[in-house]
Amino acid sequence: MTLSAEDYLTVVTETIGRVAASQREAVGRAADLIADAVRADGVVHAFGTGHSEALAMEIAGRAGGLVPTNRIALRDLVLLGGDPAERLGPMLERDPAVAHRLYELAPVRPTDVFVLASNSGVNGAMVEFATLVKERGHGLVAITSTQHSGRMTSRHPSGRKLSDLADVVLDNGAPYGDATLPIPGGGAVGAVSSITAALLAQQVTVEVVARLLAAGERPPVYLSANIPDGDAHNAALEARYAGRIRRGS
């Protein structure tokens, strides 16, 4: 395979098709878990580190998405917890201890559910956070690469990985190393995990809304803030979850 935009598109298209077919049942189970939580007045907390933070942004606070959603990020330690900015860095996601502070800072209630994203599924902060989520009785959906994670050794003291703790695992279909097109002499280019994770997140959202409609409920869904009346619509729905969902950080 050569290096070109067309080759990358071919790989992405094939990967999307494979993920869509193989994850259909898991998407349904994730939607069941989240729909039950939303119907019980729960909030969906989404957390990812590194590029997996894009998945949390896909779930929480965007047009066409569910209003009862909250994004958790490592920078919450600084913005909400008062830690010095110098604490943030690429190695922080490997520290299990930060998970406890992140959970404490999140406005969590017993009925809430979590979606955690990590392509490798092995870093200490993510595995520890997943452990806390399950110890406290919350539902947990994981989005990860089973191929990549399967070839990694856990960086958590327990030896567990994100996929070992989740109620539902959604496989984003990314290869080991994420990038897809080999470069002569070594390495590769053209990562796919962000694209397929976003696909899975949107599929789950659509299925959650379908379940709420089937139950005779009006789904709390965002309109774009950049259309007439979007702000008023969104503000009215957000008021139902005051203090439980955060936007702008």
mmCIF file of C-alpha atoms in Angstrom:
data_model
loop_
_atom_site.group_PDB
_atom_site.id
_atom_site.type_symbol
_atom_site.label_atom_id
_atom_site.label_comp_id
_atom_site.label_asym_id
_atom_site.label_seq_id
_atom_site.Cartn_x
_atom_site.Cartn_y
_atom_site.Cartn_z
ATOM 1 C CA MET A 1 0.000 0.000 0.000
ATOM 2 C CA THR A 2 1.297 3.444 -0.891
ATOM 3 C CA LEU A 3 1.155 6.593 1.206
ATOM 4 C CA SER A 4 -1.707 8.748 -0.013
ATOM 5 C CA ALA A 5 -4.902 10.332 1.206
ATOM 6 C CA GLU A 6 -6.818 7.842 -0.914
ATOM 7 C CA ASP A 7 -5.069 4.880 0.723
ATOM 8 C CA TYR A 8 -5.830 6.276 4.145
ATOM 9 C CA LEU A 9 -9.475 6.743 3.191
ATOM 10 C CA THR A 10 -9.608 3.116 2.079
ATOM 11 C CA VAL A 11 -8.216 1.922 5.405
ATOM 12 C CA VAL A 12 -10.570 4.164 7.387
ATOM 13 C CA THR A 13 -13.589 3.032 5.388
ATOM 14 C CA GLU A 14 -12.702 -0.632 5.858
ATOM 15 C CA THR A 15 -12.096 -0.129 9.573
ATOM 16 C CA ILE A 16 -15.384 1.696 10.045
ATOM 17 C CA GLY A 17 -17.222 -1.113 8.317
ATOM 18 C CA ARG A 18 -15.529 -3.740 10.454
ATOM 19 C CA VAL A 19 -16.216 -1.845 13.684
ATOM 20 C CA ALA A 20 -19.840 -1.190 12.759
ATOM 21 C CA ALA A 21 -20.445 -4.876 12.055
ATOM 22 C CA SER A 22 -18.520 -6.345 14.978
ATOM 23 C CA GLN A 23 -19.691 -3.908 17.660
ATOM 24 C CA ARG A 24 -23.416 -3.817 16.886
ATOM 25 C CA GLU A 25 -24.406 -5.954 19.856
ATOM 26 C CA ALA A 26 -22.040 -4.154 22.241
ATOM 27 C CA VAL A 27 -23.387 -0.775 21.108
ATOM 28 C CA GLY A 28 -26.868 -1.968 22.023
ATOM 29 C CA ARG A 29 -25.764 -3.101 25.480
ATOM 30 C CA ALA A 30 -23.991 0.207 26.085
ATOM 31 C CA ALA A 31 -27.130 2.067 25.024
ATOM 32 C CA ASP A 32 -29.244 -0.008 27.412
ATOM 33 C CA LEU A 33 -26.916 0.833 30.295
ATOM 34 C CA ILE A 34 -26.887 4.556 29.552
ATOM 35 C CA ALA A 35 -30.609 4.838 28.772
ATOM 36 C CA ASP A 36 -31.432 3.191 32.095
ATOM 37 C CA ALA A 37 -29.188 5.680 33.878
ATOM 38 C CA VAL A 38 -30.687 8.706 32.102
ATOM 39 C CA ARG A 39 -34.212 7.491 32.876
ATOM 40 C CA ALA A 40 -33.176 7.233 36.536
ATOM 41 C CA ASP A 41 -32.044 10.896 36.457
ATOM 42 C CA GLY A 42 -28.411 9.885 36.060
ATOM 43 C CA VAL A 43 -25.621 11.710 34.268
ATOM 44 C CA VAL A 44 -23.106 10.238 31.813
ATOM 45 C CA HIS A 45 -19.528 11.064 32.834
ATOM 46 C CA ALA A 46 -16.986 10.778 30.020
ATOM 47 C CA PHE A 47 -13.239 10.612 30.626
ATOM 48 C CA GLY A 48 -10.275 10.175 28.349
ATOM 49 C CA THR A 49 -6.628 11.204 28.490
ATOM 50 C CA GLY A 50 -4.324 12.178 25.647
ATOM 51 C CA HIS A 51 -6.093 11.948 22.292
ATOM 52 C CA SER A 52 -8.846 9.925 23.931
ATOM 53 C CA GLU A 53 -10.072 13.179 25.441
ATOM 54 C CA ALA A 54 -11.619 13.774 22.020
ATOM 55 C CA LEU A 55 -14.007 10.922 22.804
ATOM 56 C CA ALA A 56 -15.125 12.640 26.000
ATOM 57 C CA MET A 57 -15.775 15.800 23.984
ATOM 58 C CA GLU A 58 -17.769 13.742 21.487
ATOM 59 C CA ILE A 59 -20.089 12.628 24.277
ATOM 60 C CA ALA A 60 -20.389 15.657 26.522
ATOM 61 C CA GLY A 61 -21.814 18.985 25.467
ATOM 62 C CA ARG A 62 -22.158 18.868 21.701
ATOM 63 C CA ALA A 63 -25.029 19.420 19.281
ATOM 64 C CA GLY A 64 -27.179 16.314 18.875
ATOM 65 C CA GLY A 65 -25.824 14.830 22.075
ATOM 66 C CA LEU A 66 -27.388 14.133 25.433
ATOM 67 C CA VAL A 67 -27.612 17.056 27.851
ATOM 68 C CA PRO A 68 -27.015 14.979 31.036
ATOM 69 C CA THR A 69 -23.337 14.487 30.215
ATOM 70 C CA ASN A 70 -20.209 15.652 32.024
ATOM 71 C CA ARG A 71 -16.627 15.689 30.766
ATOM 72 C CA ILE A 72 -13.818 14.794 33.158
ATOM 73 C CA ALA A 73 -10.249 15.777 32.261
ATOM 74 C CA LEU A 74 -6.834 15.684 33.899
ATOM 75 C CA ARG A 75 -6.782 19.496 33.929
ATOM 76 C CA ASP A 76 -9.672 19.360 36.420
ATOM 77 C CA LEU A 77 -6.897 18.860 38.973
ATOM 78 C CA VAL A 78 -5.771 22.425 38.215
ATOM 79 C CA LEU A 79 -9.003 24.176 37.226
ATOM 80 C CA LEU A 80 -11.176 22.655 39.947
ATOM 81 C CA GLY A 81 -8.754 21.170 42.459
ATOM 82 C CA GLY A 82 -6.251 24.000 42.770
ATOM 83 C CA ASP A 83 -3.180 21.973 41.851
ATOM 84 C CA PRO A 84 -0.288 23.846 40.192
ATOM 85 C CA ALA A 85 -0.339 23.866 36.404
ATOM 86 C CA GLU A 86 3.120 22.285 36.417
ATOM 87 C CA ARG A 87 1.529 19.025 37.519
ATOM 88 C CA LEU A 88 0.019 18.514 34.096
ATOM 89 C CA GLY A 89 2.096 16.629 31.578
ATOM 90 C CA PRO A 90 2.171 13.576 29.299
ATOM 91 C CA MET A 91 3.192 11.214 32.100
ATOM 92 C CA LEU A 92 0.369 12.178 34.469
ATOM 93 C CA GLU A 93 -1.985 9.647 32.858
ATOM 94 C CA ARG A 94 0.253 6.886 34.191
ATOM 95 C CA ASP A 95 -0.199 7.908 37.833
ATOM 96 C CA PRO A 96 -2.960 5.881 39.556
ATOM 97 C CA ALA A 97 -3.183 8.352 42.442
ATOM 98 C CA VAL A 98 -4.731 11.117 40.337
ATOM 99 C CA ALA A 99 -7.849 9.018 39.737
ATOM 100 C CA HIS A 100 -9.002 9.431 43.324
ATOM 101 C CA ARG A 101 -8.803 13.221 43.165
ATOM 102 C CA LEU A 102 -10.557 13.326 39.791
ATOM 103 C CA TYR A 103 -13.426 11.239 41.122
ATOM 104 C CA GLU A 104 -13.720 13.448 44.204
ATOM 105 C CA LEU A 105 -13.862 16.578 42.031
ATOM 106 C CA ALA A 106 -16.569 15.162 39.746
ATOM 107 C CA PRO A 107 -20.200 15.886 40.716
ATOM 108 C CA VAL A 108 -21.108 12.199 40.896
ATOM 109 C CA ARG A 109 -24.367 10.644 42.110
ATOM 110 C CA PRO A 110 -25.138 6.934 42.596
ATOM 111 C CA THR A 111 -27.327 6.731 39.483
ATOM 112 C CA ASP A 112 -24.598 8.069 37.191
ATOM 113 C CA VAL A 113 -22.835 6.012 34.537
ATOM 114 C CA PHE A 114 -19.336 6.349 33.064
ATOM 115 C CA VAL A 115 -17.820 6.101 29.586
ATOM 116 C CA LEU A 116 -14.033 5.793 29.710
ATOM 117 C CA ALA A 117 -11.836 5.917 26.635
ATOM 118 C CA SER A 118 -8.263 4.686 26.322
ATOM 119 C CA ASN A 119 -6.788 3.224 23.167
ATOM 120 C CA SER A 120 -4.244 1.155 25.094
ATOM 121 C CA GLY A 121 -6.371 0.680 28.214
ATOM 122 C CA VAL A 122 -3.324 0.164 30.402
ATOM 123 C CA ASN A 123 -2.305 3.492 31.939
ATOM 124 C CA GLY A 124 -2.472 3.782 35.699
ATOM 125 C CA ALA A 125 -4.834 6.747 35.989
ATOM 126 C CA MET A 126 -7.424 5.228 33.683
ATOM 127 C CA VAL A 127 -7.347 1.751 35.215
ATOM 128 C CA GLU A 128 -7.522 3.163 38.738
ATOM 129 C CA PHE A 129 -10.404 5.439 37.756
ATOM 130 C CA ALA A 130 -12.273 2.464 36.295
ATOM 131 C CA THR A 131 -11.604 0.550 39.507
ATOM 132 C CA LEU A 132 -13.124 3.372 41.583
ATOM 133 C CA VAL A 133 -16.140 3.581 39.288
ATOM 134 C CA LYS A 134 -16.910 -0.114 39.744
ATOM 135 C CA GLU A 135 -16.189 -0.121 43.474
ATOM 136 C CA ARG A 136 -18.811 2.594 43.835
ATOM 137 C CA GLY A 137 -21.399 0.663 41.883
ATOM 138 C CA HIS A 138 -21.609 2.659 38.654
ATOM 139 C CA GLY A 139 -22.160 1.251 35.203
ATOM 140 C CA LEU A 140 -19.046 1.446 33.025
ATOM 141 C CA VAL A 141 -18.616 1.476 29.251
ATOM 142 C CA ALA A 142 -15.049 1.263 27.929
ATOM 143 C CA ILE A 143 -13.914 2.302 24.455
ATOM 144 C CA THR A 144 -10.514 0.832 23.646
ATOM 145 C CA SER A 145 -8.496 -1.045 21.048
ATOM 146 C CA THR A 146 -8.595 -4.695 21.981
ATOM 147 C CA GLN A 147 -5.739 -5.421 19.563
ATOM 148 C CA HIS A 148 -3.452 -2.784 21.030
ATOM 149 C CA SER A 149 -4.441 -3.459 24.627
ATOM 150 C CA GLY A 150 -3.975 -7.186 24.147
ATOM 151 C CA ARG A 151 -0.314 -6.683 23.274
ATOM 152 C CA MET A 152 0.405 -4.367 26.210
ATOM 153 C CA THR A 153 1.360 -5.018 29.815
ATOM 154 C CA SER A 154 -0.741 -3.099 32.296
ATOM 155 C CA ARG A 155 0.911 -0.090 33.935
ATOM 156 C CA HIS A 156 -1.424 -0.441 36.922
ATOM 157 C CA PRO A 157 -0.181 -2.251 40.067
ATOM 158 C CA SER A 158 -3.119 -4.669 39.876
ATOM 159 C CA GLY A 159 -2.107 -5.863 36.435
ATOM 160 C CA ARG A 160 -5.618 -5.174 35.184
ATOM 161 C CA LYS A 161 -6.611 -3.231 32.098
ATOM 162 C CA LEU A 162 -9.605 -1.012 31.357
ATOM 163 C CA SER A 163 -11.342 -3.796 29.464
ATOM 164 C CA ASP A 164 -11.104 -6.082 32.502
ATOM 165 C CA LEU A 165 -13.298 -3.736 34.537
ATOM 166 C CA ALA A 166 -15.986 -2.548 32.132
ATOM 167 C CA ASP A 167 -19.573 -3.773 31.954
ATOM 168 C CA VAL A 168 -19.459 -3.186 28.197
ATOM 169 C CA VAL A 169 -16.332 -3.003 26.020
ATOM 170 C CA LEU A 170 -16.507 -1.239 22.661
ATOM 171 C CA ASP A 171 -13.563 -2.110 20.413
ATOM 172 C CA ASN A 172 -12.532 0.840 18.237
ATOM 173 C CA GLY A 173 -10.795 -1.495 15.792
ATOM 174 C CA ALA A 174 -7.492 0.388 15.801
ATOM 175 C CA PRO A 175 -4.355 -1.677 15.152
ATOM 176 C CA TYR A 176 -1.424 -1.938 17.529
ATOM 177 C CA GLY A 177 0.173 1.505 17.504
ATOM 178 C CA ASP A 178 -2.996 3.110 16.083
ATOM 179 C CA ALA A 179 -1.407 4.283 12.812
ATOM 180 C CA THR A 180 -2.269 2.274 9.714
ATOM 181 C CA LEU A 181 0.005 3.054 6.752
ATOM 182 C CA PRO A 182 3.600 1.774 7.067
ATOM 183 C CA ILE A 183 6.441 4.178 6.358
ATOM 184 C CA PRO A 184 9.478 2.777 4.532
ATOM 185 C CA GLY A 185 12.234 2.287 7.058
ATOM 186 C CA GLY A 186 9.909 1.969 10.022
ATOM 187 C CA GLY A 187 6.932 3.588 11.679
ATOM 188 C CA ALA A 188 3.480 4.304 10.336
ATOM 189 C CA VAL A 189 1.089 7.186 9.691
ATOM 190 C CA GLY A 190 -2.672 7.585 9.603
ATOM 191 C CA ALA A 191 -4.190 6.896 13.033
ATOM 192 C CA VAL A 192 -7.812 5.723 13.181
ATOM 193 C CA SER A 193 -8.836 5.411 16.830
ATOM 194 C CA SER A 194 -10.300 8.920 17.147
ATOM 195 C CA ILE A 195 -12.488 8.385 14.091
ATOM 196 C CA THR A 196 -13.846 5.001 15.106
ATOM 197 C CA ALA A 197 -14.287 5.984 18.750
ATOM 198 C CA ALA A 198 -16.365 8.971 17.639
ATOM 199 C CA LEU A 199 -18.436 6.650 15.462
ATOM 200 C CA LEU A 200 -19.119 4.360 18.403
ATOM 201 C CA ALA A 201 -19.996 7.282 20.668
ATOM 202 C CA GLN A 202 -22.493 8.650 18.172
ATOM 203 C CA GLN A 203 -24.002 5.225 17.527
ATOM 204 C CA VAL A 204 -24.531 4.733 21.249
ATOM 205 C CA THR A 205 -26.105 8.192 21.566
ATOM 206 C CA VAL A 206 -28.530 7.491 18.736
ATOM 207 C CA GLU A 207 -29.516 4.172 20.307
ATOM 208 C CA VAL A 208 -30.012 5.800 23.722
ATOM 209 C CA VAL A 209 -32.342 8.382 22.204
ATOM 210 C CA ALA A 210 -34.246 5.630 20.388
ATOM 211 C CA ARG A 211 -34.743 3.804 23.679
ATOM 212 C CA LEU A 212 -35.973 6.918 25.464
ATOM 213 C CA LEU A 213 -38.449 7.601 22.673
ATOM 214 C CA ALA A 214 -39.667 4.001 22.779
ATOM 215 C CA ALA A 215 -40.309 4.460 26.503
ATOM 216 C CA GLY A 216 -42.481 7.486 25.746
ATOM 217 C CA GLU A 217 -39.980 10.011 27.044
ATOM 218 C CA ARG A 218 -38.692 13.193 25.416
ATOM 219 C CA PRO A 219 -34.916 12.842 25.140
ATOM 220 C CA PRO A 220 -32.868 15.729 26.585
ATOM 221 C CA VAL A 221 -30.798 16.499 23.484
ATOM 222 C CA TYR A 222 -28.715 19.560 22.650
ATOM 223 C CA LEU A 223 -29.384 21.836 19.724
ATOM 224 C CA SER A 224 -26.472 23.658 18.133
ATOM 225 C CA ALA A 225 -25.760 26.883 19.987
ATOM 226 C CA ASN A 226 -25.258 28.484 16.589
ATOM 227 C CA ILE A 227 -28.860 28.254 15.406
ATOM 228 C CA PRO A 228 -31.785 30.480 16.436
ATOM 229 C CA ASP A 229 -33.161 29.577 19.882
ATOM 230 C CA GLY A 230 -30.381 27.046 20.439
ATOM 231 C CA ASP A 231 -29.077 28.793 23.548
ATOM 232 C CA ALA A 232 -32.523 29.063 25.143
ATOM 233 C CA HIS A 233 -33.340 25.425 24.384
ATOM 234 C CA ASN A 234 -30.064 24.207 25.838
ATOM 235 C CA ALA A 235 -30.178 26.413 28.913
ATOM 236 C CA ALA A 236 -33.648 25.140 29.828
ATOM 237 C CA LEU A 237 -32.480 21.523 29.654
ATOM 238 C CA GLU A 238 -29.202 22.174 31.451
ATOM 239 C CA ALA A 239 -31.130 23.724 34.340
ATOM 240 C CA ARG A 240 -32.482 20.256 35.155
ATOM 241 C CA TYR A 241 -28.941 19.119 35.906
ATOM 242 C CA ALA A 242 -27.600 22.225 37.634
ATOM 243 C CA GLY A 243 -24.369 21.524 39.477
ATOM 244 C CA ARG A 244 -24.020 18.098 37.875
ATOM 245 C CA ILE A 245 -22.711 18.908 34.393
ATOM 246 C CA ARG A 246 -19.805 21.168 33.543
ATOM 247 C CA ARG A 247 -19.167 23.065 30.352
ATOM 248 C CA GLY A 248 -16.271 25.165 29.204
ATOM 249 C CA SER A 249 -13.267 23.548 30.871
#
